[in-house]
Amino acid sequence: MTETTTERRGAVTSTFAPRDVAVLASLAVMWGLSFLFIKVAVDVVAPLWIVAARCAVGGLILVVILRVRGARLPRGRRIWIDLTILAALGNALPWGLMAWATQYLPSGLVAVVNALAPSSTLIIAILVGLEAASIRRAVGLVIALSGTALAVSSSVGSPGTALAAVTVGLATVCYGAGSVYAKQRVSGTHPPLAIATGQVLMAAAMSIPVAAVAAPLPVVADITPAIWGSLLALGVFGTGLAFRAFYTLIASVGATNTVMVTYLIPVVALLAGALVLREPITLVVVAGTALTIFGIWLAQRQRSVSVPEHVTELPR
């Protein structure tokens, strides 16, 4: 969506034009490569500082996009309280958990576990009554969890692997809680791009002081050009421009079709990790990833309520 929630509903279609396919592919690449960028940076930059940098750069990019489009940030005390909660659930907490877990898991496997975010969202939505439970959904969720466990099992034995996988799982719960909160309290009240901009700015406002107090400052001399580039790319592409592509796609093909990016992100992340960092892609990882994606697809097939048109719905 752009300036209003309803202004483009008449232009939404159920099929993908070539331009929509290009936007979907670029979104999958930007969010898929985010896991690689984190892995490159985390050896030198503490996870909390990675989150702070991502939020600060991404927030700046979103502000520029918002200004170029002639829009403005939301106004009102109530909405900013909601944005603070969304910033914690949808950005600061899950991004911090994922960055920490990436110290112990290959970047591709972090993306595979993180792909459970829509499943976590669905479970929470069922618990609060926004979605209806069904046997098909239950089977899909079990398959998705089983596939993720299978994929991660390829790294079991390495120090911190199991805890890291659980940590990424907790990050998906944060995403799910944020998505449901957005659906209940924020959806339709303000333009989605303005919501996302305010949310990321609030995430920066809370993550920077936390990093300053709780994490050591990185040694500037140890930050290589690759790390600087990864931090910048994580903010510019993995946050700012990715969110813009996300809303462009929703405005064109609808939120339900946009969720297709969920199936592409782990594939991009696994390939990037293998090509750039030489992370192994074993048959077990491939089979587990395929099961995870299939389970997510199966669980999402019978959605009775439209997908919340909010960025916290998707992993990134």
PDB file of C-alpha atoms in Angstrom:
ATOM      1  CA  MET A   1       0.000   0.000   0.000  1.00  0.00           C
ATOM      2  CA  THR A   2       1.028   3.636  -0.413  1.00  0.00           C
ATOM      3  CA  GLU A   3      -0.701   6.723   0.910  1.00  0.00           C
ATOM      4  CA  THR A   4      -3.973   5.127   1.997  1.00  0.00           C
ATOM      5  CA  THR A   5      -5.104   1.641   2.815  1.00  0.00           C
ATOM      6  CA  THR A   6      -7.864   1.596   0.240  1.00  0.00           C
ATOM      7  CA  GLU A   7      -6.638   3.816  -2.574  1.00  0.00           C
ATOM      8  CA  ARG A   8      -5.270   0.980  -4.706  1.00  0.00           C
ATOM      9  CA  ARG A   9      -7.579  -1.867  -3.884  1.00  0.00           C
ATOM     10  CA  GLY A  10      -9.163  -1.585  -7.278  1.00  0.00           C
ATOM     11  CA  ALA A  11      -5.780  -2.167  -8.921  1.00  0.00           C
ATOM     12  CA  VAL A  12      -4.955  -5.330  -6.967  1.00  0.00           C
ATOM     13  CA  THR A  13      -4.932  -8.466  -9.109  1.00  0.00           C
ATOM     14  CA  SER A  14      -4.531 -12.168  -8.376  1.00  0.00           C
ATOM     15  CA  THR A  15      -1.954 -12.718 -11.114  1.00  0.00           C
ATOM     16  CA  PHE A  16       1.632 -11.585 -11.467  1.00  0.00           C
ATOM     17  CA  ALA A  17       2.651  -9.282 -14.293  1.00  0.00           C
ATOM     18  CA  PRO A  18       6.348  -9.371 -15.319  1.00  0.00           C
ATOM     19  CA  ARG A  19       6.985  -6.297 -13.166  1.00  0.00           C
ATOM     20  CA  ASP A  20       5.408  -8.021 -10.146  1.00  0.00           C
ATOM     21  CA  VAL A  21       7.608 -11.071 -10.661  1.00  0.00           C
ATOM     22  CA  ALA A  22      10.662  -8.790 -10.732  1.00  0.00           C
ATOM     23  CA  VAL A  23       9.601  -7.062  -7.509  1.00  0.00           C
ATOM     24  CA  LEU A  24       8.913 -10.421  -5.822  1.00  0.00           C
ATOM     25  CA  ALA A  25      12.336 -11.719  -6.874  1.00  0.00           C
ATOM     26  CA  SER A  26      14.106  -8.566  -5.687  1.00  0.00           C
ATOM     27  CA  LEU A  27      12.296  -8.734  -2.344  1.00  0.00           C
ATOM     28  CA  ALA A  28      13.300 -12.377  -1.878  1.00  0.00           C
ATOM     29  CA  VAL A  29      16.905 -11.518  -2.716  1.00  0.00           C
ATOM     30  CA  MET A  30      17.052  -8.525  -0.357  1.00  0.00           C
ATOM     31  CA  TRP A  31      15.528 -10.380   2.590  1.00  0.00           C
ATOM     32  CA  GLY A  32      17.369 -13.614   1.765  1.00  0.00           C
ATOM     33  CA  LEU A  33      20.751 -11.877   1.631  1.00  0.00           C
ATOM     34  CA  SER A  34      20.087 -10.210   4.989  1.00  0.00           C
ATOM     35  CA  PHE A  35      21.118 -13.434   6.723  1.00  0.00           C
ATOM     36  CA  LEU A  36      24.427 -13.396   4.838  1.00  0.00           C
ATOM     37  CA  PHE A  37      25.050  -9.759   5.784  1.00  0.00           C
ATOM     38  CA  ILE A  38      24.445 -10.550   9.455  1.00  0.00           C
ATOM     39  CA  LYS A  39      26.792 -13.543   9.329  1.00  0.00           C
ATOM     40  CA  VAL A  40      29.570 -11.454   7.774  1.00  0.00           C
ATOM     41  CA  ALA A  41      29.251  -8.728  10.415  1.00  0.00           C
ATOM     42  CA  VAL A  42      28.609 -10.713  13.589  1.00  0.00           C
ATOM     43  CA  ASP A  43      32.172 -11.975  14.023  1.00  0.00           C
ATOM     44  CA  VAL A  44      33.317  -8.399  14.734  1.00  0.00           C
ATOM     45  CA  VAL A  45      30.166  -6.403  15.511  1.00  0.00           C
ATOM     46  CA  ALA A  46      28.069  -7.392  18.530  1.00  0.00           C
ATOM     47  CA  PRO A  47      24.494  -8.513  17.691  1.00  0.00           C
ATOM     48  CA  LEU A  48      22.971  -5.524  19.489  1.00  0.00           C
ATOM     49  CA  TRP A  49      25.035  -3.105  17.395  1.00  0.00           C
ATOM     50  CA  ILE A  50      24.023  -4.931  14.215  1.00  0.00           C
ATOM     51  CA  VAL A  51      20.392  -4.342  15.162  1.00  0.00           C
ATOM     52  CA  ALA A  52      21.061  -0.702  16.026  1.00  0.00           C
ATOM     53  CA  ALA A  53      22.842  -0.084  12.724  1.00  0.00           C
ATOM     54  CA  ARG A  54      20.147  -1.858  10.727  1.00  0.00           C
ATOM     55  CA  CYS A  55      17.346   0.098  12.361  1.00  0.00           C
ATOM     56  CA  ALA A  56      19.131   3.450  12.057  1.00  0.00           C
ATOM     57  CA  VAL A  57      20.039   3.056   8.383  1.00  0.00           C
ATOM     58  CA  GLY A  58      16.741   1.411   7.470  1.00  0.00           C
ATOM     59  CA  GLY A  59      14.749   4.081   9.294  1.00  0.00           C
ATOM     60  CA  LEU A  60      16.613   6.834   7.453  1.00  0.00           C
ATOM     61  CA  ILE A  61      15.918   5.189   4.086  1.00  0.00           C
ATOM     62  CA  LEU A  62      12.230   4.824   4.916  1.00  0.00           C
ATOM     63  CA  VAL A  63      11.997   8.470   5.995  1.00  0.00           C
ATOM     64  CA  VAL A  64      13.473   9.523   2.649  1.00  0.00           C
ATOM     65  CA  ILE A  65      11.003   7.306   0.765  1.00  0.00           C
ATOM     66  CA  LEU A  66       8.128   8.685   2.826  1.00  0.00           C
ATOM     67  CA  ARG A  67       9.175  12.287   2.101  1.00  0.00           C
ATOM     68  CA  VAL A  68       9.628  11.619  -1.612  1.00  0.00           C
ATOM     69  CA  ARG A  69       6.094  10.253  -1.742  1.00  0.00           C
ATOM     70  CA  GLY A  70       4.782  13.361   0.015  1.00  0.00           C
ATOM     71  CA  ALA A  71       3.560  11.372   3.009  1.00  0.00           C
ATOM     72  CA  ARG A  72       4.208  11.922   6.708  1.00  0.00           C
ATOM     73  CA  LEU A  73       4.680   9.962   9.885  1.00  0.00           C
ATOM     74  CA  PRO A  74       1.618   9.016  11.958  1.00  0.00           C
ATOM     75  CA  ARG A  75       0.455  11.504  14.562  1.00  0.00           C
ATOM     76  CA  GLY A  76      -1.079  10.875  17.942  1.00  0.00           C
ATOM     77  CA  ARG A  77       0.020   9.462  21.282  1.00  0.00           C
ATOM     78  CA  ARG A  78      -1.930   6.202  20.901  1.00  0.00           C
ATOM     79  CA  ILE A  79      -0.392   5.237  17.572  1.00  0.00           C
ATOM     80  CA  TRP A  80       3.134   5.895  18.819  1.00  0.00           C
ATOM     81  CA  ILE A  81       2.539   3.649  21.819  1.00  0.00           C
ATOM     82  CA  ASP A  82       1.417   0.960  19.362  1.00  0.00           C
ATOM     83  CA  LEU A  83       4.462   1.609  17.172  1.00  0.00           C
ATOM     84  CA  THR A  84       6.746   1.210  20.175  1.00  0.00           C
ATOM     85  CA  ILE A  85       5.232  -2.193  20.934  1.00  0.00           C
ATOM     86  CA  LEU A  86       5.459  -3.199  17.269  1.00  0.00           C
ATOM     87  CA  ALA A  87       9.068  -2.016  17.110  1.00  0.00           C
ATOM     88  CA  ALA A  88       9.964  -4.294  20.003  1.00  0.00           C
ATOM     89  CA  LEU A  89       8.026  -7.319  18.729  1.00  0.00           C
ATOM     90  CA  GLY A  90       8.633  -6.927  15.003  1.00  0.00           C
ATOM     91  CA  ASN A  91      12.133  -5.479  14.841  1.00  0.00           C
ATOM     92  CA  ALA A  92      14.363  -5.022  17.893  1.00  0.00           C
ATOM     93  CA  LEU A  93      13.712  -8.338  19.667  1.00  0.00           C
ATOM     94  CA  PRO A  94      13.593 -10.763  16.709  1.00  0.00           C
ATOM     95  CA  TRP A  95      16.478  -9.095  14.870  1.00  0.00           C
ATOM     96  CA  GLY A  96      18.581  -9.226  18.025  1.00  0.00           C
ATOM     97  CA  LEU A  97      17.730 -12.874  18.626  1.00  0.00           C
ATOM     98  CA  MET A  98      18.555 -13.803  15.046  1.00  0.00           C
ATOM     99  CA  ALA A  99      21.840 -11.905  15.066  1.00  0.00           C
ATOM    100  CA  TRP A 100      22.845 -13.686  18.265  1.00  0.00           C
ATOM    101  CA  ALA A 101      21.881 -17.099  16.855  1.00  0.00           C
ATOM    102  CA  THR A 102      23.866 -16.451  13.668  1.00  0.00           C
ATOM    103  CA  GLN A 103      27.037 -16.688  15.752  1.00  0.00           C
ATOM    104  CA  TYR A 104      26.354 -20.417  16.162  1.00  0.00           C
ATOM    105  CA  LEU A 105      24.345 -21.453  13.087  1.00  0.00           C
ATOM    106  CA  PRO A 106      25.081 -21.146   9.364  1.00  0.00           C
ATOM    107  CA  SER A 107      23.240 -18.175   7.875  1.00  0.00           C
ATOM    108  CA  GLY A 108      21.196 -20.423   5.593  1.00  0.00           C
ATOM    109  CA  LEU A 109      19.891 -22.502   8.485  1.00  0.00           C
ATOM    110  CA  VAL A 110      18.933 -19.357  10.391  1.00  0.00           C
ATOM    111  CA  ALA A 111      16.796 -18.434   7.379  1.00  0.00           C
ATOM    112  CA  VAL A 112      15.196 -21.894   7.295  1.00  0.00           C
ATOM    113  CA  VAL A 113      14.169 -21.692  10.964  1.00  0.00           C
ATOM    114  CA  ASN A 114      13.089 -18.089  10.488  1.00  0.00           C
ATOM    115  CA  ALA A 115      10.766 -19.223   7.700  1.00  0.00           C
ATOM    116  CA  LEU A 116       8.483 -20.510  10.461  1.00  0.00           C
ATOM    117  CA  ALA A 117       7.380 -16.911  11.114  1.00  0.00           C
ATOM    118  CA  PRO A 118       4.088 -17.253   9.181  1.00  0.00           C
ATOM    119  CA  SER A 119       3.392 -20.483  11.057  1.00  0.00           C
ATOM    120  CA  SER A 120       3.999 -18.749  14.391  1.00  0.00           C
ATOM    121  CA  THR A 121       1.695 -15.963  13.257  1.00  0.00           C
ATOM    122  CA  LEU A 122      -0.986 -18.475  12.338  1.00  0.00           C
ATOM    123  CA  ILE A 123      -0.748 -20.266  15.693  1.00  0.00           C
ATOM    124  CA  ILE A 124      -1.069 -17.023  17.646  1.00  0.00           C
ATOM    125  CA  ALA A 125      -3.913 -15.844  15.408  1.00  0.00           C
ATOM    126  CA  ILE A 126      -5.766 -19.099  16.106  1.00  0.00           C
ATOM    127  CA  LEU A 127      -5.181 -18.751  19.850  1.00  0.00           C
ATOM    128  CA  VAL A 128      -6.655 -15.230  19.918  1.00  0.00           C
ATOM    129  CA  GLY A 129      -9.543 -16.098  17.605  1.00  0.00           C
ATOM    130  CA  LEU A 130      -8.453 -14.299  14.436  1.00  0.00           C
ATOM    131  CA  GLU A 131      -8.114 -17.570  12.513  1.00  0.00           C
ATOM    132  CA  ALA A 132      -9.892 -20.916  12.641  1.00  0.00           C
ATOM    133  CA  ALA A 133      -8.087 -24.153  13.395  1.00  0.00           C
ATOM    134  CA  SER A 134      -8.329 -27.085  10.983  1.00  0.00           C
ATOM    135  CA  ILE A 135      -6.789 -30.523  10.513  1.00  0.00           C
ATOM    136  CA  ARG A 136      -5.025 -29.384   7.347  1.00  0.00           C
ATOM    137  CA  ARG A 137      -3.441 -26.467   9.156  1.00  0.00           C
ATOM    138  CA  ALA A 138      -2.376 -28.671  12.056  1.00  0.00           C
ATOM    139  CA  VAL A 139      -0.777 -31.155   9.667  1.00  0.00           C
ATOM    140  CA  GLY A 140       0.963 -28.322   7.805  1.00  0.00           C
ATOM    141  CA  LEU A 141       2.377 -26.896  11.019  1.00  0.00           C
ATOM    142  CA  VAL A 142       3.658 -30.305  12.138  1.00  0.00           C
ATOM    143  CA  ILE A 143       5.307 -30.854   8.749  1.00  0.00           C
ATOM    144  CA  ALA A 144       6.910 -27.388   8.850  1.00  0.00           C
ATOM    145  CA  LEU A 145       8.300 -27.951  12.337  1.00  0.00           C
ATOM    146  CA  SER A 146       9.530 -31.416  11.402  1.00  0.00           C
ATOM    147  CA  GLY A 147      11.261 -30.072   8.305  1.00  0.00           C
ATOM    148  CA  THR A 148      12.969 -27.357  10.306  1.00  0.00           C
ATOM    149  CA  ALA A 149      14.146 -29.868  12.904  1.00  0.00           C
ATOM    150  CA  LEU A 150      15.487 -32.085  10.125  1.00  0.00           C
ATOM    151  CA  ALA A 151      17.384 -29.207   8.496  1.00  0.00           C
ATOM    152  CA  VAL A 152      18.908 -28.080  11.783  1.00  0.00           C
ATOM    153  CA  SER A 153      19.846 -31.645  12.711  1.00  0.00           C
ATOM    154  CA  SER A 154      22.648 -31.425  10.145  1.00  0.00           C
ATOM    155  CA  SER A 155      24.456 -29.028  12.487  1.00  0.00           C
ATOM    156  CA  VAL A 156      23.595 -30.671  15.801  1.00  0.00           C
ATOM    157  CA  GLY A 157      26.727 -31.313  17.786  1.00  0.00           C
ATOM    158  CA  SER A 158      28.313 -27.952  17.180  1.00  0.00           C
ATOM    159  CA  PRO A 159      28.471 -25.801  20.344  1.00  0.00           C
ATOM    160  CA  GLY A 160      25.373 -23.666  20.833  1.00  0.00           C
ATOM    161  CA  THR A 161      23.481 -25.106  17.837  1.00  0.00           C
ATOM    162  CA  ALA A 162      20.372 -26.281  19.662  1.00  0.00           C
ATOM    163  CA  LEU A 163      20.051 -23.100  21.722  1.00  0.00           C
ATOM    164  CA  ALA A 164      20.580 -20.985  18.603  1.00  0.00           C
ATOM    165  CA  ALA A 165      17.800 -22.823  16.766  1.00  0.00           C
ATOM    166  CA  VAL A 166      15.436 -22.308  19.708  1.00  0.00           C
ATOM    167  CA  THR A 167      16.420 -18.637  19.794  1.00  0.00           C
ATOM    168  CA  VAL A 168      15.474 -18.155  16.141  1.00  0.00           C
ATOM    169  CA  GLY A 169      12.215 -19.961  16.904  1.00  0.00           C
ATOM    170  CA  LEU A 170      11.550 -17.399  19.646  1.00  0.00           C
ATOM    171  CA  ALA A 171      12.221 -14.663  17.096  1.00  0.00           C
ATOM    172  CA  THR A 172       9.442 -16.072  14.895  1.00  0.00           C
ATOM    173  CA  VAL A 173       7.100 -15.987  17.916  1.00  0.00           C
ATOM    174  CA  CYS A 174       7.935 -12.284  18.269  1.00  0.00           C
ATOM    175  CA  TYR A 175       7.081 -11.779  14.605  1.00  0.00           C
ATOM    176  CA  GLY A 176       3.819 -13.637  15.067  1.00  0.00           C
ATOM    177  CA  ALA A 177       2.838 -11.641  18.155  1.00  0.00           C
ATOM    178  CA  GLY A 178       3.702  -8.400  16.380  1.00  0.00           C
ATOM    179  CA  SER A 179       1.668  -9.347  13.336  1.00  0.00           C
ATOM    180  CA  VAL A 180      -1.409 -10.206  15.379  1.00  0.00           C
ATOM    181  CA  TYR A 181      -1.029  -7.027  17.435  1.00  0.00           C
ATOM    182  CA  ALA A 182      -0.776  -5.014  14.215  1.00  0.00           C
ATOM    183  CA  LYS A 183      -3.906  -6.674  12.850  1.00  0.00           C
ATOM    184  CA  GLN A 184      -5.862  -5.924  16.011  1.00  0.00           C
ATOM    185  CA  ARG A 185      -4.620  -2.438  16.847  1.00  0.00           C
ATOM    186  CA  VAL A 186      -2.979  -0.777  13.842  1.00  0.00           C
ATOM    187  CA  SER A 187      -4.199  -2.252  10.552  1.00  0.00           C
ATOM    188  CA  GLY A 188      -6.184   0.294   8.535  1.00  0.00           C
ATOM    189  CA  THR A 189      -5.573   3.213  10.884  1.00  0.00           C
ATOM    190  CA  HIS A 190      -2.686   4.777   8.930  1.00  0.00           C
ATOM    191  CA  PRO A 191      -0.896   4.210   5.614  1.00  0.00           C
ATOM    192  CA  PRO A 192       1.214   1.033   5.937  1.00  0.00           C
ATOM    193  CA  LEU A 193       4.429   2.689   4.748  1.00  0.00           C
ATOM    194  CA  ALA A 194       4.039   5.385   7.408  1.00  0.00           C
ATOM    195  CA  ILE A 195       3.460   2.657  10.016  1.00  0.00           C
ATOM    196  CA  ALA A 196       6.588   0.780   8.913  1.00  0.00           C
ATOM    197  CA  THR A 197       8.691   3.959   8.962  1.00  0.00           C
ATOM    198  CA  GLY A 198       7.568   4.918  12.447  1.00  0.00           C
ATOM    199  CA  GLN A 199       8.056   1.350  13.647  1.00  0.00           C
ATOM    200  CA  VAL A 200      11.658   1.111  12.408  1.00  0.00           C
ATOM    201  CA  LEU A 201      12.467   4.547  13.803  1.00  0.00           C
ATOM    202  CA  MET A 202      11.162   3.470  17.208  1.00  0.00           C
ATOM    203  CA  ALA A 203      13.221   0.289  16.928  1.00  0.00           C
ATOM    204  CA  ALA A 204      16.301   2.454  16.337  1.00  0.00           C
ATOM    205  CA  ALA A 205      15.385   4.664  19.284  1.00  0.00           C
ATOM    206  CA  MET A 206      15.243   1.677  21.630  1.00  0.00           C
ATOM    207  CA  SER A 207      18.073  -0.450  20.183  1.00  0.00           C
ATOM    208  CA  ILE A 208      20.796   2.223  20.048  1.00  0.00           C
ATOM    209  CA  PRO A 209      20.793   3.045  23.800  1.00  0.00           C
ATOM    210  CA  VAL A 210      20.460  -0.647  24.695  1.00  0.00           C
ATOM    211  CA  ALA A 211      23.495  -1.459  22.542  1.00  0.00           C
ATOM    212  CA  ALA A 212      25.432   1.441  24.052  1.00  0.00           C
ATOM    213  CA  VAL A 213      24.821   0.115  27.568  1.00  0.00           C
ATOM    214  CA  ALA A 214      24.864  -3.663  27.062  1.00  0.00           C
ATOM    215  CA  ALA A 215      27.251  -4.363  24.181  1.00  0.00           C
ATOM    216  CA  PRO A 216      30.902  -3.517  23.599  1.00  0.00           C
ATOM    217  CA  LEU A 217      31.654  -1.006  20.903  1.00  0.00           C
ATOM    218  CA  PRO A 218      33.238  -2.682  17.878  1.00  0.00           C
ATOM    219  CA  VAL A 219      36.886  -1.867  17.274  1.00  0.00           C
ATOM    220  CA  VAL A 220      36.836   0.353  14.200  1.00  0.00           C
ATOM    221  CA  ALA A 221      40.158  -1.006  12.972  1.00  0.00           C
ATOM    222  CA  ASP A 222      38.672  -4.522  12.927  1.00  0.00           C
ATOM    223  CA  ILE A 223      35.722  -3.529  10.730  1.00  0.00           C
ATOM    224  CA  THR A 224      36.703  -4.500   7.214  1.00  0.00           C
ATOM    225  CA  PRO A 225      35.144  -3.029   4.057  1.00  0.00           C
ATOM    226  CA  ALA A 226      33.091  -6.228   3.751  1.00  0.00           C
ATOM    227  CA  ILE A 227      31.629  -5.687   7.219  1.00  0.00           C
ATOM    228  CA  TRP A 228      30.922  -1.993   6.577  1.00  0.00           C
ATOM    229  CA  GLY A 229      29.264  -2.979   3.322  1.00  0.00           C
ATOM    230  CA  SER A 230      27.204  -5.694   5.020  1.00  0.00           C
ATOM    231  CA  LEU A 231      25.915  -3.319   7.709  1.00  0.00           C
ATOM    232  CA  LEU A 232      25.033  -0.707   5.113  1.00  0.00           C
ATOM    233  CA  ALA A 233      23.373  -3.249   2.812  1.00  0.00           C
ATOM    234  CA  LEU A 234      21.414  -4.695   5.734  1.00  0.00           C
ATOM    235  CA  GLY A 235      19.924  -1.282   6.470  1.00  0.00           C
ATOM    236  CA  VAL A 236      19.483   0.001   2.917  1.00  0.00           C
ATOM    237  CA  PHE A 237      18.365  -3.158   1.139  1.00  0.00           C
ATOM    238  CA  GLY A 238      17.342  -5.604   3.866  1.00  0.00           C
ATOM    239  CA  THR A 239      15.215  -2.999   5.646  1.00  0.00           C
ATOM    240  CA  GLY A 240      14.489   0.261   3.802  1.00  0.00           C
ATOM    241  CA  LEU A 241      14.168  -0.766   0.148  1.00  0.00           C
ATOM    242  CA  ALA A 242      12.830  -4.223   1.018  1.00  0.00           C
ATOM    243  CA  PHE A 243       9.923  -2.700   2.924  1.00  0.00           C
ATOM    244  CA  ARG A 244       9.213  -0.419  -0.028  1.00  0.00           C
ATOM    245  CA  ALA A 245       9.216  -3.397  -2.424  1.00  0.00           C
ATOM    246  CA  PHE A 246       6.948  -5.258  -0.010  1.00  0.00           C
ATOM    247  CA  TYR A 247       4.275  -2.552  -0.096  1.00  0.00           C
ATOM    248  CA  THR A 248       4.622  -2.113  -3.847  1.00  0.00           C
ATOM    249  CA  LEU A 249       3.875  -5.804  -4.294  1.00  0.00           C
ATOM    250  CA  ILE A 250       0.930  -5.745  -1.880  1.00  0.00           C
ATOM    251  CA  ALA A 251      -0.577  -2.815  -3.789  1.00  0.00           C
ATOM    252  CA  SER A 252      -0.252  -4.743  -7.044  1.00  0.00           C
ATOM    253  CA  VAL A 253      -1.059  -8.387  -6.283  1.00  0.00           C
ATOM    254  CA  GLY A 254      -2.404  -8.316  -2.715  1.00  0.00           C
ATOM    255  CA  ALA A 255      -1.042  -9.423   0.635  1.00  0.00           C
ATOM    256  CA  THR A 256      -1.914 -13.105   0.214  1.00  0.00           C
ATOM    257  CA  ASN A 257       0.109 -13.419  -3.003  1.00  0.00           C
ATOM    258  CA  THR A 258       2.949 -11.421  -1.486  1.00  0.00           C
ATOM    259  CA  VAL A 259       3.379 -14.126   1.174  1.00  0.00           C
ATOM    260  CA  MET A 260       4.873 -16.246  -1.642  1.00  0.00           C
ATOM    261  CA  VAL A 261       8.163 -14.518  -0.817  1.00  0.00           C
ATOM    262  CA  THR A 262       8.222 -16.661   2.337  1.00  0.00           C
ATOM    263  CA  TYR A 263       8.997 -19.709   0.203  1.00  0.00           C
ATOM    264  CA  LEU A 264      11.863 -18.018  -1.635  1.00  0.00           C
ATOM    265  CA  ILE A 265      13.787 -16.395   1.233  1.00  0.00           C
ATOM    266  CA  PRO A 266      15.368 -19.580   2.685  1.00  0.00           C
ATOM    267  CA  VAL A 267      16.371 -20.737  -0.800  1.00  0.00           C
ATOM    268  CA  VAL A 268      18.161 -17.440  -1.461  1.00  0.00           C
ATOM    269  CA  ALA A 269      19.812 -17.520   1.972  1.00  0.00           C
ATOM    270  CA  LEU A 270      21.031 -21.111   1.585  1.00  0.00           C
ATOM    271  CA  LEU A 271      22.500 -20.427  -1.862  1.00  0.00           C
ATOM    272  CA  ALA A 272      24.142 -17.187  -0.722  1.00  0.00           C
ATOM    273  CA  GLY A 273      25.668 -18.876   2.316  1.00  0.00           C
ATOM    274  CA  ALA A 274      27.011 -21.705   0.187  1.00  0.00           C
ATOM    275  CA  LEU A 275      28.414 -19.505  -2.581  1.00  0.00           C
ATOM    276  CA  VAL A 276      29.900 -16.730  -0.444  1.00  0.00           C
ATOM    277  CA  LEU A 277      30.715 -18.396   2.879  1.00  0.00           C
ATOM    278  CA  ARG A 278      31.019 -22.001   1.700  1.00  0.00           C
ATOM    279  CA  GLU A 279      28.335 -23.148   4.102  1.00  0.00           C
ATOM    280  CA  PRO A 280      27.463 -26.788   3.358  1.00  0.00           C
ATOM    281  CA  ILE A 281      24.171 -27.654   1.701  1.00  0.00           C
ATOM    282  CA  THR A 282      23.600 -31.322   2.449  1.00  0.00           C
ATOM    283  CA  LEU A 283      20.770 -33.569   1.339  1.00  0.00           C
ATOM    284  CA  VAL A 284      19.389 -33.370   4.881  1.00  0.00           C
ATOM    285  CA  VAL A 285      19.300 -29.561   4.720  1.00  0.00           C
ATOM    286  CA  VAL A 286      17.602 -29.628   1.307  1.00  0.00           C
ATOM    287  CA  ALA A 287      15.012 -32.176   2.448  1.00  0.00           C
ATOM    288  CA  GLY A 288      14.336 -30.285   5.666  1.00  0.00           C
ATOM    289  CA  THR A 289      13.962 -26.980   3.844  1.00  0.00           C
ATOM    290  CA  ALA A 290      11.574 -28.528   1.319  1.00  0.00           C
ATOM    291  CA  LEU A 291       9.443 -29.997   4.112  1.00  0.00           C
ATOM    292  CA  THR A 292       9.412 -26.655   5.928  1.00  0.00           C
ATOM    293  CA  ILE A 293       8.261 -24.791   2.832  1.00  0.00           C
ATOM    294  CA  PHE A 294       5.624 -27.427   2.030  1.00  0.00           C
ATOM    295  CA  GLY A 295       4.309 -27.362   5.586  1.00  0.00           C
ATOM    296  CA  ILE A 296       4.038 -23.570   5.558  1.00  0.00           C
ATOM    297  CA  TRP A 297       2.186 -23.694   2.227  1.00  0.00           C
ATOM    298  CA  LEU A 298      -0.207 -26.367   3.492  1.00  0.00           C
ATOM    299  CA  ALA A 299      -0.960 -24.500   6.716  1.00  0.00           C
ATOM    300  CA  GLN A 300      -1.577 -21.255   4.820  1.00  0.00           C
ATOM    301  CA  ARG A 301      -3.948 -22.732   2.203  1.00  0.00           C
ATOM    302  CA  GLN A 302      -7.168 -22.315   4.165  1.00  0.00           C
ATOM    303  CA  ARG A 303      -6.769 -18.803   5.424  1.00  0.00           C
ATOM    304  CA  SER A 304     -10.244 -17.555   6.341  1.00  0.00           C
ATOM    305  CA  VAL A 305      -9.031 -14.087   7.207  1.00  0.00           C
ATOM    306  CA  SER A 306      -7.055 -11.981   4.754  1.00  0.00           C
ATOM    307  CA  VAL A 307      -3.319 -11.800   5.396  1.00  0.00           C
ATOM    308  CA  PRO A 308      -2.538  -8.779   7.586  1.00  0.00           C
ATOM    309  CA  GLU A 309      -1.041  -6.169   5.316  1.00  0.00           C
ATOM    310  CA  HIS A 310       1.785  -5.423   7.669  1.00  0.00           C
ATOM    311  CA  VAL A 311       5.478  -6.058   7.371  1.00  0.00           C
ATOM    312  CA  THR A 312       5.680  -8.063  10.602  1.00  0.00           C
ATOM    313  CA  GLU A 313       3.771 -10.827   8.815  1.00  0.00           C
ATOM    314  CA  LEU A 314       6.891 -11.922   6.932  1.00  0.00           C
ATOM    315  CA  PRO A 315      10.336 -13.109   7.947  1.00  0.00           C
ATOM    316  CA  ARG A 316      13.264 -11.026   6.937  1.00  0.00           C
TER     317      ARG A 316
END
